[in-house]
Short mmCIF file of C-alpha atoms in Angstrom, two decimals:
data_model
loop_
_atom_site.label_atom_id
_atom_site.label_comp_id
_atom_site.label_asym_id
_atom_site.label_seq_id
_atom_site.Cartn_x
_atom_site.Cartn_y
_atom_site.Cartn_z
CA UNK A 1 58.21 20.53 -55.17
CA UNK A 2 59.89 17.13 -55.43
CA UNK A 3 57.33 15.97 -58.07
CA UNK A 4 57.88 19.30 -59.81
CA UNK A 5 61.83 18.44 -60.23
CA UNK A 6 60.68 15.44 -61.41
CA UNK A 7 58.45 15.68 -64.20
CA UNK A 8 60.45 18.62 -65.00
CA UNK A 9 63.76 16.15 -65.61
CA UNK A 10 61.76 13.20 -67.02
CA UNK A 11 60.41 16.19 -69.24
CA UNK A 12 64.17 16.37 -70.07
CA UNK A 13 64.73 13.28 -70.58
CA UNK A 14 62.24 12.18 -73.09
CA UNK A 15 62.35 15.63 -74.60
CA UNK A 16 66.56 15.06 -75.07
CA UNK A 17 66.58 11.66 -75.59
CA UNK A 18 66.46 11.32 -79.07
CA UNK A 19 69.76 13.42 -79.94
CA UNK A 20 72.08 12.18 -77.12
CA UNK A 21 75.20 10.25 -77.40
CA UNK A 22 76.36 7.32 -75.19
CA UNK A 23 78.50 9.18 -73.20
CA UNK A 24 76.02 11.89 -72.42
CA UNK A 25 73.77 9.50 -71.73
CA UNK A 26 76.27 7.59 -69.52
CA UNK A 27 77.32 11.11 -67.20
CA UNK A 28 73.56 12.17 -67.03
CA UNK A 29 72.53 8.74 -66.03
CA UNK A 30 75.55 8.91 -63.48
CA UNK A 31 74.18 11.69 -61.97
CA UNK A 32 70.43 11.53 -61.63
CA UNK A 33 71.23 8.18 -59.84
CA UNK A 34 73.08 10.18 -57.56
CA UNK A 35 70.29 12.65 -57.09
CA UNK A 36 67.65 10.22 -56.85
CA UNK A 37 69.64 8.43 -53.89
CA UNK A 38 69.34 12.35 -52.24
CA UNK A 39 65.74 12.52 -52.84
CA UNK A 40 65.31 9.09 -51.26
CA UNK A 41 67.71 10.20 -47.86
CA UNK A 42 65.55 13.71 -48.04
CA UNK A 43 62.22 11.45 -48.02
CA UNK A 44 63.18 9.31 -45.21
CA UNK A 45 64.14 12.29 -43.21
CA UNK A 46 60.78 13.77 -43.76
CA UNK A 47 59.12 10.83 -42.49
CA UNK A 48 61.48 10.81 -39.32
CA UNK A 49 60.53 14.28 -39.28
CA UNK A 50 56.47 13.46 -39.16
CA UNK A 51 57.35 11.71 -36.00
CA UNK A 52 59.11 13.98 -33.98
CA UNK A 53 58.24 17.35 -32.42
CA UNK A 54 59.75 20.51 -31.05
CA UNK A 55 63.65 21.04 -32.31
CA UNK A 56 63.82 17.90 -33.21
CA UNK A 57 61.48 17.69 -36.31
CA UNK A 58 62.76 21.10 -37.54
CA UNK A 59 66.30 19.71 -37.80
CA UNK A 60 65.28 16.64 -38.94
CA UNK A 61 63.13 19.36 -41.93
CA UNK A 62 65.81 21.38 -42.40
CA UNK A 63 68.40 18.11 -43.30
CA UNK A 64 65.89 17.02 -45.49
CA UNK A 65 65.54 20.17 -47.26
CA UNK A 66 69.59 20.29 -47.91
CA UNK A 67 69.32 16.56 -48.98
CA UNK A 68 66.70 17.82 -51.58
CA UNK A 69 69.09 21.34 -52.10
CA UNK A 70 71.68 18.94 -52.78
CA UNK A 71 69.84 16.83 -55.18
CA UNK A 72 68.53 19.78 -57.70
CA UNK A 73 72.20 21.23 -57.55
CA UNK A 74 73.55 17.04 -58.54
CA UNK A 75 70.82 16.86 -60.81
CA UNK A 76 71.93 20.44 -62.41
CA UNK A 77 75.65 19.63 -62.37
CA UNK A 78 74.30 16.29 -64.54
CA UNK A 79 73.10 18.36 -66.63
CA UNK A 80 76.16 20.75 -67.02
CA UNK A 81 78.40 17.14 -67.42
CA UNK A 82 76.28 15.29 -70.16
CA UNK A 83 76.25 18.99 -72.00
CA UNK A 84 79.92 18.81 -72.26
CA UNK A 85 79.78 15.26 -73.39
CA UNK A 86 77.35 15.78 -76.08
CA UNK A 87 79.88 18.94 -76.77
CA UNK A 88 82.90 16.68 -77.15
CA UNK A 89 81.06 13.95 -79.03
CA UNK A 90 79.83 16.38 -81.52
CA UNK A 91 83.49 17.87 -82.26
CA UNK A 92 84.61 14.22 -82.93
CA UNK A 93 82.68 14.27 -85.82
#
């Protein structure tokens, strides 16, 4: 799933690249920065996780699948941000 998101938002990326202004660029930047420091909590968890057993690696599972909850809904709210950006730069000009 996690590789999924993420050829899915380098997909994005590349595909979006070419028509977005700085400030888009700046607030989607902001924000998969954010969401890649989630993934990177939700990975370490899942390698706690591989190491425990009973309750305690299904908590340890269930944070990690928040952290990566979290992340998708950052990443998406990123995406909602530099939309409004590109929005405002285009009615500047």
């Amino acid at each position: 799933m996690k590789t999924f998101v993420k050829v899915i938002g380098l997909a994005s990326l590349i595909t979006l690249g070419a028509c977005d202004s700085k400030q888009e660029n700046k607030v989607e930047n902001a924000y998969d920065n954010q969401a890649d420091a989630l993934e990177n909590q939700a990975d370490k968890m899942e390698d706690k996780a591989d190491n425990m057993t009973g309750n305690a690696a299904e908590a340890a599972e269930n944070v990690s699948d928040a952290l990566e909850e979290k992340a998708d809904a950052t990443r998406e709210a990123g995406d909602v941000a530099a939309d409004k950006a590109e929005a405002k730069a285009e009615n500047k000009m």
